[in-house]
Structure formats: C-alpha cells, structure tokens
Amino acid sequence: MLRALSVDEARAIRDGRTIPGLSFAEGYPLPDTPDGVGLFLRRAESTFGFFLVVRRDDGVVVGEIGFFGPPQRGAVTIGYAVVPGARRQGHATEAIRAVADWALAQPGVEEVRAMIERENEPSERALLRVGFVEVAATEKARSFSYRGLSATSSPPSVS
C-alpha cells in the first residue's frame, strides 16, 4: 500500500531522523532516497508527490515511488525503488499500478513515463505487468510509457 509523504516527514528522512509511527525495513532509506526526497522538497508539489511503499502484512516501509514533477505536455514521469529484502514480492508492481492509474485519471495527464537502467530486469517485468511498453533505449537506459485507462479519482495514498 502507499502512504503519501508530508513535507515534514520528507525533511525528517532527509535529515536522517525517524518518523513517529513508521518502521523502515533494513536498507531504507535507499541510496537514491535523498535525491527523490530532495526533489519533492524543492518542488513542494503535493498532488504529484512522493509516496512510501508500505508492506501490508506488517506496516513496514519497504520502498518509495514518486513523480518527478507535475504534468509536462500531458505526461508525468515516475521513479521508484524497493529495498533488496522486499524485492520480487509484487510491491513495485502494486505501487506502479496505483500511481500510474491515478495519474491518468487526473486532468491533463495522458501518459505516464518511467526510465530504468538497461539491465534492470525486475523493474522491466514490473512495468510490463502494469501495461507499460518500451518506447526507447540507449546503451545505459530504457524508457517506458503507459497510457492505460482508469476511473481512479482518489489519490494513490491509501493509508
């Protein structure tokens, strides 16, 4: 499940402080978490924000997903990661599906994009399971696009 990150919580993660009521899995924050949290804090964008991926069975934060910013020319771009100990358990797929379907239900959003490292097969599988299609590739990265239809109108934060 997803939990929207507040500005105060983002500052706490950035500063290495704990967040009351939240438990983090081993390996969280991830190496790229400061970049994602920093981007979120610089934009102060709450609609297309940053979400914690929370494992349903125990409420532990196992990853994150967020938008690189508000829609640009009808598209939004997402980034996501899950701690090594919680990978290949469907967390990324569930998070990607939730934010992508929600985003496409927002006015002015026609496409959700994601870019992954070329050899990141687990991430590729998660994107393909949701319905993303590969649209471009370079030596280092691959780009994916999703234009699925959804009637989801509530934010992807479900807790």
Short mmCIF file of C-alpha atoms in Angstrom, two decimals:
data_model
loop_
_atom_site.label_atom_id
_atom_site.label_comp_id
_atom_site.label_asym_id
_atom_site.label_seq_id
_atom_site.Cartn_x
_atom_site.Cartn_y
_atom_site.Cartn_z
CA MET A 1 0.00 0.00 0.00
CA LEU A 2 1.08 3.59 -0.45
CA ARG A 3 1.37 6.37 2.08
CA ALA A 4 1.81 9.99 0.99
CA LEU A 5 4.90 11.62 2.44
CA SER A 6 4.38 15.03 4.05
CA VAL A 7 6.91 17.83 3.80
CA ASP A 8 7.84 17.41 7.48
CA GLU A 9 8.33 13.67 7.02
CA ALA A 10 10.44 14.27 3.92
CA ARG A 11 12.64 16.65 5.93
CA ALA A 12 12.98 14.00 8.65
CA ILE A 13 14.10 11.37 6.14
CA ARG A 14 16.50 13.84 4.51
CA ASP A 15 17.97 14.67 7.92
CA GLY A 16 18.23 11.01 8.99
CA ARG A 17 15.57 11.32 11.69
CA THR A 18 12.89 8.78 12.49
CA ILE A 19 9.23 9.35 11.76
CA PRO A 20 6.91 8.52 14.66
CA GLY A 21 4.66 5.60 13.85
CA LEU A 22 6.74 4.34 10.91
CA SER A 23 9.13 1.42 10.78
CA PHE A 24 11.65 1.12 7.97
CA ALA A 25 12.85 -2.17 6.50
CA GLU A 26 16.56 -2.88 6.52
CA GLY A 27 18.09 -0.87 3.70
CA TYR A 28 15.62 2.02 3.87
CA PRO A 29 16.23 4.83 3.17
CA LEU A 30 17.66 3.61 -0.13
CA PRO A 31 20.78 5.14 -1.74
CA ASP A 32 18.64 7.30 -4.09
CA THR A 33 16.10 8.32 -1.42
CA PRO A 34 17.84 11.65 -0.68
CA ASP A 35 17.53 12.60 -4.37
CA GLY A 36 13.81 11.77 -4.51
CA VAL A 37 13.05 13.46 -1.19
CA GLY A 38 15.13 16.48 -2.21
CA LEU A 39 13.25 16.83 -5.49
CA PHE A 40 9.94 16.59 -3.63
CA LEU A 41 11.05 19.26 -1.14
CA ARG A 42 12.32 21.62 -3.85
CA ARG A 43 9.02 21.44 -5.75
CA ALA A 44 6.73 21.44 -2.72
CA GLU A 45 4.31 19.58 -5.01
CA SER A 46 1.83 17.54 -3.02
CA THR A 47 -0.54 16.46 -5.79
CA PHE A 48 2.16 14.72 -7.85
CA GLY A 49 4.27 13.92 -4.81
CA PHE A 50 6.28 11.22 -3.09
CA PHE A 51 4.88 8.05 -1.52
CA LEU A 52 6.22 5.40 0.80
CA VAL A 53 5.59 1.78 -0.19
CA VAL A 54 4.30 0.08 2.97
CA ARG A 55 4.12 -3.69 3.29
CA ARG A 56 0.52 -4.63 4.09
CA ASP A 57 1.18 -7.51 6.49
CA ASP A 58 3.35 -5.62 8.98
CA GLY A 59 3.19 -1.90 8.08
CA VAL A 60 6.93 -1.63 7.42
CA VAL A 61 8.18 0.82 4.77
CA VAL A 62 9.89 -1.23 2.06
CA GLY A 63 10.30 1.35 -0.68
CA GLU A 64 9.17 4.52 -2.37
CA ILE A 65 7.59 5.85 -5.52
CA GLY A 66 7.09 9.37 -6.70
CA PHE A 67 6.65 11.79 -9.53
CA PHE A 68 9.47 13.84 -10.98
CA GLY A 69 7.03 16.75 -11.11
CA PRO A 70 3.61 17.84 -12.29
CA PRO A 71 2.43 17.06 -15.82
CA GLN A 72 4.50 18.43 -18.70
CA ARG A 73 2.85 18.35 -22.13
CA GLY A 74 0.39 15.71 -20.93
CA ALA A 75 2.96 13.38 -19.33
CA VAL A 76 4.30 12.62 -15.87
CA THR A 77 7.40 10.62 -15.04
CA ILE A 78 7.72 8.27 -12.09
CA GLY A 79 10.65 6.83 -10.19
CA TYR A 80 10.53 4.02 -7.65
CA ALA A 81 12.63 1.60 -5.63
CA VAL A 82 12.20 -1.24 -3.15
CA VAL A 83 14.72 -2.45 -0.58
CA PRO A 84 16.60 -5.62 -1.59
CA GLY A 85 14.94 -7.79 1.08
CA ALA A 86 11.45 -6.96 -0.24
CA ARG A 87 12.04 -7.25 -3.97
CA ARG A 88 10.25 -9.74 -6.24
CA GLN A 89 7.21 -9.76 -3.96
CA GLY A 90 4.93 -7.52 -6.04
CA HIS A 91 5.47 -4.29 -4.08
CA ALA A 92 6.84 -2.33 -7.04
CA THR A 93 4.15 -3.61 -9.40
CA GLU A 94 1.38 -2.64 -6.98
CA ALA A 95 2.89 0.81 -6.40
CA ILE A 96 3.46 1.47 -10.11
CA ARG A 97 -0.10 0.43 -10.97
CA ALA A 98 -1.59 2.63 -8.22
CA VAL A 99 0.26 5.83 -9.14
CA ALA A 100 0.03 5.29 -12.90
CA ASP A 101 -3.72 4.66 -12.89
CA TRP A 102 -4.30 7.56 -10.50
CA ALA A 103 -2.17 9.91 -12.63
CA LEU A 104 -4.03 9.03 -15.82
CA ALA A 105 -7.31 9.89 -14.12
CA GLN A 106 -6.06 13.45 -13.47
CA PRO A 107 -6.93 16.30 -15.83
CA GLY A 108 -4.30 16.88 -18.48
CA VAL A 109 -2.42 13.59 -17.97
CA GLU A 110 -2.36 11.28 -20.97
CA GLU A 111 0.86 9.37 -20.36
CA VAL A 112 2.98 8.04 -17.50
CA ARG A 113 6.67 7.52 -18.21
CA ALA A 114 9.43 5.58 -16.47
CA MET A 115 13.11 5.15 -17.22
CA ILE A 116 15.17 2.23 -15.91
CA GLU A 117 18.76 1.08 -16.16
CA ARG A 118 19.24 -1.16 -19.17
CA GLU A 119 19.93 -4.35 -17.19
CA ASN A 120 17.22 -3.91 -14.55
CA GLU A 121 15.09 -6.91 -15.49
CA PRO A 122 12.97 -7.00 -12.30
CA SER A 123 11.94 -3.38 -12.85
CA GLU A 124 11.22 -4.10 -16.51
CA ARG A 125 8.96 -7.00 -15.52
CA ALA A 126 7.07 -4.81 -13.04
CA LEU A 127 6.47 -2.14 -15.68
CA LEU A 128 5.36 -4.69 -18.28
CA ARG A 129 2.96 -6.35 -15.79
CA VAL A 130 1.26 -3.00 -15.29
CA GLY A 131 0.98 -2.43 -19.06
CA PHE A 132 3.89 -0.11 -19.82
CA VAL A 133 5.53 -0.51 -23.21
CA GLU A 134 9.14 0.18 -24.09
CA VAL A 135 9.45 3.26 -26.29
CA ALA A 136 13.20 3.95 -26.45
CA ALA A 137 16.56 2.57 -25.38
CA THR A 138 20.14 3.75 -25.12
CA GLU A 139 23.29 1.94 -24.05
CA LYS A 140 22.52 2.73 -20.41
CA ALA A 141 18.75 3.17 -20.07
CA ARG A 142 15.35 2.12 -21.36
CA SER A 143 12.24 4.30 -21.48
CA PHE A 144 8.70 3.05 -20.96
CA SER A 145 5.28 4.59 -21.48
CA TYR A 146 1.82 3.81 -20.12
CA ARG A 147 -1.44 5.21 -21.45
CA GLY A 148 -3.90 2.79 -19.82
CA LEU A 149 -7.39 3.88 -18.89
CA SER A 150 -8.65 4.18 -15.34
CA ALA A 151 -11.57 5.55 -13.38
CA THR A 152 -9.49 6.03 -10.21
CA SER A 153 -10.10 9.51 -8.84
CA SER A 154 -8.78 9.27 -5.30
CA PRO A 155 -5.09 9.92 -4.59
CA PRO A 156 -2.80 6.90 -4.55
CA SER A 157 -2.30 7.34 -0.80
CA VAL A 158 -4.47 4.61 0.67
CA SER A 159 -3.47 4.61 4.32
#
